[in-house]
Amino acid sequence: MTSPSEFLTQQNERVHNELFDLLRIPSVSARSEHAADVARAAEWVRADLARIGLTASVHQTEGHPIVLGEWRGAGPDKQTILIYGHYDVQPAEPLALWESPPFEPTIRNGKIFARGAVDDKGQLFAHMKALEAHLATRGALPCNVIVLAEGEEEVGSTHLAPFIEANAAQLRCDGVLISDSAMFAPGIPSVLSSLRGMAYLQIDVDGPGGDLHSGSYGGAVVNPAMALARILATLHDDTGRVAIPGFYDRVSEWDPEVRGQIRALPFDERRFLEETGASVLGGEAGYSTLERIWTRPTCEVNGLLSGYTGEGTKTVLPAQAMAKVSCRLVPDQTPEEIERLVRAHVDRMTPAGVRISVRMLHGAMPWRASLSGTLYDAGRRALARAFGREPVIVGEGGSIPVVHDFTHVLGAPVLLMGFGLPGENAHAPNEWISDENFVKGMQALAAFWDEVAAR
Ligand code: BES
Ligand code: MN
Ligand code: MN
């Protein structure tokens, strides 16, 4: 009889073709002109879940749809595991920097290039094929399974928490398994111990009633671009610390054991620097690079807009300026409190002559894993089987908003084991997933179902 693992090997070509079909759909959640594509990707995921043997449905929201798949064949005595992933992707721009078009997947040098290849379509799809491998070869899974796939992760998962709250009874589960992150290095499978949270704000500065001639008015009217620049310059002090009063009040220090574990990881600082293309690294004084990313909060400018930015010159005193600013949060900071602190700070720093509005765009709670229990043990063993070595424990600087809700609304432990790699260009041009990791990831996820059953 064919095993799930052998099934995946035999079906390798078809599996790749299907993944490429999914990657061809430009399901960019941030852009309204792609709303129909996001809906098409939702329907694609639903249809594939139905085809492999789950009861699958698409749920409309005020934003993008949520796909729900269920397999309850193990019966009420068995445990239920929920798989979460997202089928939406980040915008592909700037298009000119892609070596092959973002929605025409291609394999080069063992890497599958496409927007969403690693974040998160490739990893969500690996879960779907691991489920298919079990259902196709054994006609069953060893426990009940829920698949929850959303189309708004990249824009803050606004409608997912209410959906989970409204359907908490149906979504009740014993554990949540997510692959939407990266391994520490090639060949080193990794389990995530933390995610940072987020407070994303937009600052709008309004000055004169309209753009003014910078010769006729400049020097006599407060310039909104300069006012904004001065405010942004007060967000940090000279040592790289965030200078918003109260910002660190609720930051809990990582315990020395975790700091020790982080130090023990074979982190190659020079490679990391090369990967960024920057000339030197910089950040909060007193912390290593990994500590800065995994354990410390930040406040970053994500976008700036004001005045004339086209070809040549234009002598203008702009009427407006705008900045997008996001803070990454660590336990026990909350998006609500950080929003309040940023508002108060920006208000204090606003000069006379301009009006400022601060808008909160979205927030996410930070999260720390409890690295024990049957879910965690099964994950470790599955990774060890597929990759031939024990996983390492890593932190993460990114955010997955819904993880906190799984823990707090469903009361379920969450296990994050991802198959990306450093340098994968998530959110950037030329995003890729290592084909080897995609294949071994499917094998690990297929092994996971045996390991949860064997506990
Ligand atoms: N998959 C990422 C989260 C992530 C990033 C995990 C890096 C591991 C490494 C996710 O799709 C993402 O990009 N999240 C956003 C969330 C935001 C829009 C609220 C992020 O972190 O910027
Ligand atoms: Mn993701
Ligand atoms: Mn992402």
Coordinates of C-alpha atoms and ligand atoms in Angstrom, one line a residue:
M1 CA 0.0 0.0 0.0
T2 CA 1.2 3.5 -0.8
S3 CA 2.1 5.6 2.2
P4 CA 1.2 9.4 2.4
S5 CA 4.9 10.1 2.0
E6 CA 5.2 7.9 -1.2
F7 CA 2.0 9.5 -2.5
L8 CA 3.5 13.0 -2.3
T9 CA 6.6 11.8 -4.1
Q10 CA 4.6 10.1 -6.8
Q11 CA 2.3 13.1 -7.3
N12 CA 5.2 15.6 -7.2
E13 CA 4.6 17.0 -10.7
R14 CA 0.8 17.4 -10.3
V15 CA 1.3 19.0 -6.9
H16 CA 3.7 21.5 -8.4
N17 CA 1.3 22.3 -11.3
E18 CA -1.5 22.9 -8.8
L19 CA 0.6 25.2 -6.7
F20 CA 1.5 27.1 -9.8
D21 CA -2.2 27.5 -10.6
L22 CA -2.8 29.0 -7.2
L23 CA 0.2 31.3 -7.5
R24 CA -1.0 32.6 -10.8
I25 CA -4.0 34.3 -9.1
P26 CA -3.0 37.9 -8.2
S27 CA -4.9 37.8 -4.9
V28 CA -3.5 41.2 -3.6
S29 CA -5.7 42.0 -0.6
A30 CA -4.5 45.6 -0.3
R31 CA -5.8 46.7 -3.7
S32 CA -9.5 47.0 -4.4
E33 CA -9.0 46.3 -8.1
H34 CA -7.9 42.8 -7.1
A35 CA -10.9 42.0 -5.0
A36 CA -12.3 39.6 -7.6
D37 CA -8.9 37.9 -7.8
V38 CA -8.9 37.5 -4.0
A39 CA -12.4 36.0 -4.2
R40 CA -11.1 33.7 -7.0
A41 CA -8.3 32.4 -4.9
A42 CA -10.7 31.8 -2.0
E43 CA -12.9 29.7 -4.4
W44 CA -9.8 27.9 -5.7
V45 CA -8.8 26.9 -2.2
R46 CA -12.4 25.8 -1.3
A47 CA -12.6 23.7 -4.5
D48 CA -9.3 21.9 -3.8
L49 CA -10.3 21.3 -0.1
A50 CA -13.6 19.8 -1.4
R51 CA -11.8 17.7 -4.0
I52 CA -9.5 16.1 -1.5
G53 CA -12.4 15.2 0.8
L54 CA -13.2 18.0 3.2
T55 CA -16.5 19.7 3.6
A56 CA -15.6 23.2 2.4
S57 CA -17.3 26.6 2.2
V58 CA -16.5 30.2 1.5
H59 CA -17.8 32.8 4.0
Q60 CA -18.2 36.4 2.8
T61 CA -17.2 39.2 5.1
E62 CA -17.2 43.0 4.8
G63 CA -13.7 42.5 3.5
H64 CA -12.3 39.4 1.7
P65 CA -13.8 36.0 2.2
I66 CA -12.8 33.3 4.7
V67 CA -12.5 29.7 3.6
L68 CA -13.4 26.9 6.0
G69 CA -12.7 23.2 5.4
E70 CA -13.7 20.4 7.8
W71 CA -13.0 16.7 8.2
R72 CA -14.8 15.2 11.2
G73 CA -14.4 11.6 10.3
A74 CA -12.3 10.7 13.3
G75 CA -15.3 11.1 15.6
P76 CA -16.0 13.2 18.7
D77 CA -13.6 11.2 20.9
K78 CA -10.6 12.2 18.9
Q79 CA -8.9 15.5 19.0
T80 CA -9.4 18.3 16.5
I81 CA -6.5 20.2 15.0
L82 CA -7.0 23.5 13.2
I83 CA -4.8 24.5 10.3
Y84 CA -4.5 28.2 9.6
G85 CA -3.0 30.0 6.5
H86 CA -3.7 32.9 4.2
Y87 CA -4.2 33.0 0.5
D88 CA -3.9 36.7 0.1
V89 CA -0.6 38.3 -0.9
Q90 CA 1.2 41.6 -0.7
P91 CA 1.2 44.0 -3.7
A92 CA 3.9 42.9 -6.2
E93 CA 5.2 46.4 -6.9
P94 CA 7.8 47.5 -8.0
L95 CA 7.2 45.3 -11.0
A96 CA 10.3 46.3 -12.9
L97 CA 12.5 44.7 -10.2
W98 CA 11.1 41.2 -10.8
E99 CA 13.3 38.9 -12.9
S100 CA 10.2 36.9 -13.9
P101 CA 6.7 38.3 -13.6
P102 CA 5.3 37.9 -10.0
F103 CA 2.2 36.0 -11.1
E104 CA 4.0 33.7 -13.6
P105 CA 5.6 31.1 -11.2
T106 CA 8.9 29.7 -12.4
I107 CA 11.6 27.5 -10.9
R108 CA 15.2 28.7 -11.1
N109 CA 18.1 27.3 -9.1
G110 CA 15.8 25.2 -7.0
K111 CA 13.7 28.1 -6.0
I112 CA 10.0 28.7 -6.9
F113 CA 9.7 32.4 -7.7
A114 CA 6.3 34.1 -7.5
R115 CA 4.4 36.6 -5.2
G116 CA 3.0 34.4 -2.5
A117 CA 5.3 31.4 -3.1
V118 CA 6.4 31.4 0.5
D119 CA 4.0 34.0 2.1
D120 CA 1.8 32.1 2.4
K121 CA 0.3 30.2 -0.6
G122 CA 3.1 27.7 -0.9
Q123 CA 3.0 26.9 2.8
L124 CA -0.9 26.8 3.0
F125 CA -0.9 24.5 0.0
A126 CA 1.7 22.2 1.5
H127 CA -0.8 21.6 4.4
M128 CA -3.5 20.9 1.9
K129 CA -1.4 18.3 0.1
A130 CA -0.4 16.7 3.3
L131 CA -4.0 16.2 4.1
E132 CA -4.7 14.9 0.6
A133 CA -1.9 12.4 1.0
H134 CA -3.5 10.9 4.0
L135 CA -7.0 10.9 2.7
A136 CA -6.0 9.5 -0.7
T137 CA -3.9 6.7 0.7
R138 CA -5.8 5.8 3.9
G139 CA -9.2 7.2 3.3
A140 CA -8.9 8.9 6.7
L141 CA -7.0 11.2 9.0
P142 CA -6.1 10.2 12.5
C143 CA -7.9 13.1 14.1
N144 CA -10.5 15.8 13.1
V145 CA -9.2 18.6 11.0
I146 CA -10.4 22.2 10.4
V147 CA -8.7 24.3 7.7
L148 CA -9.2 28.1 8.1
A149 CA -7.8 30.1 5.3
E150 CA -8.2 33.9 5.1
G151 CA -7.7 36.6 2.5
E152 CA -6.9 39.6 4.7
E153 CA -3.8 38.6 6.7
E154 CA -1.6 41.0 4.8
V155 CA -4.0 43.9 5.6
G156 CA -4.4 43.1 9.3
S157 CA -7.0 40.3 9.5
T158 CA -9.7 42.7 10.4
H159 CA -12.7 40.4 9.8
L160 CA -11.2 37.2 11.1
A161 CA -11.4 37.8 14.9
P162 CA -15.1 38.5 14.7
F163 CA -15.6 35.4 12.6
I164 CA -13.7 33.3 15.1
E165 CA -15.7 34.7 18.0
A166 CA -19.0 34.2 16.2
N167 CA -18.1 30.6 15.3
A168 CA -16.1 29.7 18.3
A169 CA -18.1 26.5 19.0
Q170 CA -17.6 25.2 15.5
L171 CA -13.9 26.1 15.5
R172 CA -13.2 24.6 18.9
C173 CA -10.0 22.6 18.7
D174 CA -7.2 21.1 20.7
G175 CA -4.4 22.8 18.8
V176 CA -3.7 25.2 15.9
L177 CA -0.9 24.5 13.4
I178 CA 0.4 27.3 11.2
S179 CA 3.1 27.4 8.5
D180 CA 3.6 31.1 7.7
S181 CA 7.2 31.7 8.8
A182 CA 10.8 30.8 8.0
M183 CA 13.4 28.3 9.1
F184 CA 16.5 29.7 10.8
A185 CA 18.8 28.5 8.0
P186 CA 18.8 25.9 5.2
G187 CA 18.5 22.4 6.6
I188 CA 17.6 23.6 10.1
P189 CA 13.9 23.1 10.8
S190 CA 12.5 25.6 13.3
V191 CA 9.7 26.1 15.7
L192 CA 8.6 29.7 16.5
S193 CA 8.6 30.8 20.1
S194 CA 7.2 34.4 19.6
L195 CA 5.7 36.9 17.2
R196 CA 5.7 40.6 17.6
G197 CA 2.5 42.6 17.6
M198 CA 1.7 45.8 15.7
A199 CA 0.2 49.2 16.0
Y200 CA 0.0 50.7 12.5
L201 CA -0.8 54.5 12.3
Q202 CA -1.1 57.1 9.7
I203 CA -0.1 60.7 10.4
D204 CA -1.6 63.4 8.2
V205 CA -0.3 67.0 8.4
D206 CA -2.3 69.9 7.0
G207 CA -0.9 73.3 6.6
P208 CA -1.9 76.1 4.2
G209 CA -5.2 75.9 2.4
G210 CA -3.4 74.8 -0.8
D211 CA 0.0 74.4 -2.3
L212 CA 1.9 77.7 -2.3
H213 CA 4.7 79.2 -4.4
S214 CA 7.7 78.5 -2.3
G215 CA 9.3 81.8 -3.3
S216 CA 6.3 84.0 -2.5
Y217 CA 5.4 82.2 0.7
G218 CA 8.4 80.0 1.8
G219 CA 10.0 81.1 5.0
A220 CA 6.9 82.9 6.1
V221 CA 4.5 79.9 6.3
V222 CA 5.0 76.7 8.3
N223 CA 5.9 73.9 5.9
P224 CA 4.0 70.7 6.6
A225 CA 6.7 68.5 5.2
M226 CA 9.2 70.0 7.6
A227 CA 6.8 69.9 10.5
L228 CA 6.3 66.1 9.8
A229 CA 10.1 65.5 9.5
R230 CA 10.7 67.2 12.8
I231 CA 8.0 65.1 14.5
L232 CA 9.4 61.9 13.0
A233 CA 12.9 62.8 14.2
T234 CA 11.6 62.8 17.8
L235 CA 10.5 59.2 17.6
H236 CA 14.0 57.9 18.5
D237 CA 16.9 59.1 20.6
D238 CA 20.5 58.9 19.6
T239 CA 21.0 55.4 21.0
G240 CA 18.3 54.0 18.8
R241 CA 15.7 53.7 21.6
V242 CA 12.1 54.8 20.9
A243 CA 11.7 58.1 22.6
I244 CA 7.9 58.1 22.9
P245 CA 7.3 58.6 26.7
G246 CA 5.9 55.4 28.2
F247 CA 6.7 53.2 25.2
Y248 CA 8.7 50.7 27.2
D249 CA 6.6 50.7 30.3
R250 CA 5.0 47.3 29.6
V251 CA 7.9 45.6 27.8
S252 CA 8.7 42.5 29.7
E253 CA 12.4 41.5 29.6
W254 CA 13.0 38.0 28.0
D255 CA 14.3 35.7 30.6
P256 CA 18.1 35.0 30.6
E257 CA 17.5 31.4 29.5
V258 CA 15.8 32.5 26.3
R259 CA 18.5 35.2 25.7
G260 CA 21.1 32.5 26.2
Q261 CA 19.3 30.2 23.6
I262 CA 19.2 33.1 21.1
R263 CA 23.0 33.7 21.6
A264 CA 23.7 30.0 21.0
L265 CA 22.1 30.0 17.6
P266 CA 24.6 29.9 14.7
F267 CA 23.7 33.4 13.5
D268 CA 25.8 34.8 10.7
E269 CA 25.8 38.5 11.1
R270 CA 27.8 39.1 8.0
R271 CA 25.4 37.1 5.8
F272 CA 22.5 38.9 7.4
L273 CA 24.1 42.3 6.5
E274 CA 24.7 41.1 2.9
E275 CA 21.1 40.0 2.7
T276 CA 19.9 43.5 3.5
G277 CA 22.2 45.2 1.1
A278 CA 22.7 47.9 3.8
S279 CA 26.2 49.1 4.6
V280 CA 26.0 48.7 8.4
L281 CA 23.4 47.4 10.8
G282 CA 21.9 49.7 13.4
G283 CA 19.3 49.6 16.2
E284 CA 18.8 49.9 19.8
A285 CA 22.0 49.9 21.8
G286 CA 22.7 47.0 24.1
Y287 CA 21.0 44.3 22.1
S288 CA 22.2 41.8 19.5
T289 CA 20.7 41.8 16.0
L290 CA 18.5 38.8 16.8
E291 CA 17.4 40.3 20.1
R292 CA 16.5 43.5 18.4
I293 CA 14.3 41.7 15.9
W294 CA 12.8 39.1 18.2
T295 CA 12.6 40.6 21.6
R296 CA 12.5 44.4 21.3
P297 CA 9.7 46.7 20.2
T298 CA 10.3 49.2 17.3
C299 CA 8.8 52.2 15.7
E300 CA 9.4 52.5 12.0
V301 CA 8.4 54.8 9.2
N302 CA 6.9 52.7 6.4
G303 CA 6.0 55.5 4.0
L304 CA 6.4 59.2 3.5
L305 CA 4.6 61.5 1.1
S306 CA 4.7 65.2 0.5
G307 CA 5.2 67.9 -2.1
Y308 CA 6.6 67.4 -5.6
T309 CA 8.3 64.1 -6.3
G310 CA 8.1 63.9 -10.1
E311 CA 10.7 64.6 -12.7
G312 CA 12.8 67.7 -12.5
T313 CA 12.0 70.5 -10.0
K314 CA 9.0 72.4 -8.8
T315 CA 9.3 75.2 -6.3
V316 CA 6.3 74.5 -4.1
L317 CA 5.4 74.7 -0.4
P318 CA 3.2 71.7 0.0
A319 CA -0.1 72.0 1.7
Q320 CA 0.1 68.5 3.2
A321 CA 2.4 65.8 4.3
M322 CA 1.7 62.2 5.3
A323 CA 3.6 59.4 7.0
K324 CA 2.7 55.7 7.7
V325 CA 4.3 54.6 10.9
S326 CA 4.1 51.2 12.5
C327 CA 5.3 50.0 15.8
R328 CA 6.2 46.3 16.4
L329 CA 5.2 45.3 19.8
V330 CA 6.4 42.7 22.3
P331 CA 4.7 41.3 25.4
D332 CA 3.0 43.0 27.4
Q333 CA 2.5 46.0 25.1
T334 CA -1.0 46.4 23.5
P335 CA -1.9 48.2 20.3
E336 CA -4.4 50.3 22.1
E337 CA -2.0 51.7 24.6
I338 CA 0.7 52.3 22.0
E339 CA -1.8 54.2 19.8
R340 CA -2.6 56.4 22.8
L341 CA 1.1 57.0 23.5
V342 CA 1.9 57.9 19.9
R343 CA -1.1 60.3 19.7
A344 CA -0.1 62.1 22.9
H345 CA 3.6 62.3 21.7
V346 CA 2.7 63.6 18.2
D347 CA 0.3 66.1 19.8
R348 CA 3.0 67.4 22.1
M349 CA 5.4 67.7 19.2
T350 CA 3.1 69.5 16.7
P351 CA 4.2 73.1 16.0
A352 CA 1.7 75.9 15.6
G353 CA 0.7 76.5 12.0
V354 CA -0.2 72.9 11.1
R355 CA -3.1 70.5 12.0
I356 CA -2.3 66.9 12.6
S357 CA -4.5 63.9 12.5
V358 CA -3.4 60.4 13.7
R359 CA -5.4 57.5 12.5
M360 CA -5.0 53.9 13.7
L361 CA -5.0 51.6 10.7
H362 CA -4.7 48.2 12.4
G363 CA -3.3 46.5 15.4
A364 CA -2.1 43.1 16.5
M365 CA -1.2 41.6 19.8
P366 CA 2.3 40.2 20.4
W367 CA 2.5 36.5 21.2
R368 CA 4.7 34.1 23.0
A369 CA 4.5 30.3 22.6
S370 CA 4.3 27.7 25.4
L371 CA 6.9 25.2 24.1
S372 CA 5.5 22.1 25.6
G373 CA 2.5 19.7 25.2
T374 CA 1.5 17.1 22.7
L375 CA 1.0 19.5 19.7
Y376 CA 4.5 20.8 20.2
D377 CA 6.0 17.3 20.6
A378 CA 4.3 16.0 17.5
G379 CA 5.6 19.0 15.5
R380 CA 9.2 18.5 16.7
R381 CA 9.1 14.8 15.8
A382 CA 7.6 15.5 12.4
L383 CA 10.2 18.0 11.6
A384 CA 13.0 15.7 12.7
R385 CA 11.6 12.9 10.5
A386 CA 11.4 15.1 7.4
F387 CA 14.6 17.1 7.8
G388 CA 16.8 14.6 9.6
R389 CA 17.6 16.8 12.6
E390 CA 15.9 18.2 15.6
P391 CA 14.4 21.7 15.1
V392 CA 15.8 24.8 16.8
I393 CA 13.6 27.3 18.7
V394 CA 13.5 30.7 17.0
G395 CA 11.8 34.0 17.6
E396 CA 10.2 36.2 14.9
G397 CA 10.0 39.9 14.3
G398 CA 6.9 39.7 12.1
S399 CA 3.3 39.5 13.1
I400 CA 0.4 37.2 12.5
P401 CA -2.6 39.0 14.0
V402 CA -4.9 36.0 14.5
V403 CA -2.5 33.9 16.6
H404 CA -3.4 35.8 19.7
D405 CA -7.1 35.2 19.0
F406 CA -6.6 31.5 18.7
T407 CA -5.0 31.4 22.1
H408 CA -7.5 33.8 23.8
V409 CA -10.8 33.1 22.0
L410 CA -10.4 29.4 21.3
G411 CA -8.1 28.7 24.2
A412 CA -6.0 26.4 22.0
P413 CA -2.2 26.1 21.9
V414 CA -0.6 27.3 18.7
L415 CA 2.4 25.7 16.9
L416 CA 4.2 27.7 14.2
M417 CA 6.5 25.7 12.0
G418 CA 7.4 27.4 8.7
F419 CA 9.4 26.4 5.7
G420 CA 10.7 29.8 4.4
L421 CA 14.3 30.7 4.5
P422 CA 16.4 33.9 5.1
G423 CA 16.5 36.0 2.0
E424 CA 13.2 34.7 0.6
N425 CA 12.1 38.2 -0.4
A426 CA 8.7 38.0 1.2
H427 CA 6.8 41.3 0.5
A428 CA 9.6 42.3 -1.9
P429 CA 10.4 41.6 -5.6
N430 CA 11.5 38.1 -6.5
E431 CA 9.8 36.3 -3.6
W432 CA 10.7 32.6 -3.6
I433 CA 10.3 29.4 -1.6
S434 CA 13.0 26.8 -1.8
D435 CA 11.6 23.8 -3.7
E436 CA 13.4 21.4 -1.4
N437 CA 11.7 23.1 1.6
F438 CA 8.3 23.0 -0.1
V439 CA 8.7 19.2 -0.7
K440 CA 10.2 18.5 2.7
G441 CA 7.6 20.8 4.3
M442 CA 4.8 18.6 2.8
Q443 CA 6.6 15.5 4.1
A444 CA 6.9 17.0 7.6
L445 CA 3.2 18.0 7.6
A446 CA 2.2 14.5 6.4
A447 CA 4.4 13.1 9.2
F448 CA 2.7 15.4 11.7
W449 CA -0.6 13.6 11.4
D450 CA 1.0 10.3 12.2
E451 CA 2.8 11.9 15.1
V452 CA -0.3 13.5 16.7
A453 CA -2.0 10.2 16.4
A454 CA 0.9 8.3 18.0
R455 CA 1.0 10.3 21.2
Ligands
BES1 N1 4.0 35.6 7.3 C1 4.1 36.9 7.7 C2 4.5 37.0 9.2 C3 5.9 36.7 9.3 C4 6.9 37.6 8.8 C5 6.3 35.5 9.8 C6 8.2 37.2 8.9 C7 7.6 35.1 9.9 C8 8.5 36.0 9.4 C9 2.7 37.6 7.5 O1 2.2 37.3 6.3 C10 2.9 39.1 7.5 O2 3.6 39.6 6.7 N2 2.3 39.7 8.5 C11 2.3 41.1 8.6 C12 1.2 41.5 9.5 C13 0.6 42.8 9.4 C14 0.1 43.2 8.1 C15 -0.4 43.0 10.5 C16 3.6 41.7 9.0 O3 4.3 41.1 9.9 O4 3.9 42.8 8.6
MN2 MN 2.2 35.3 5.9
MN3 MN 3.2 38.6 4.8

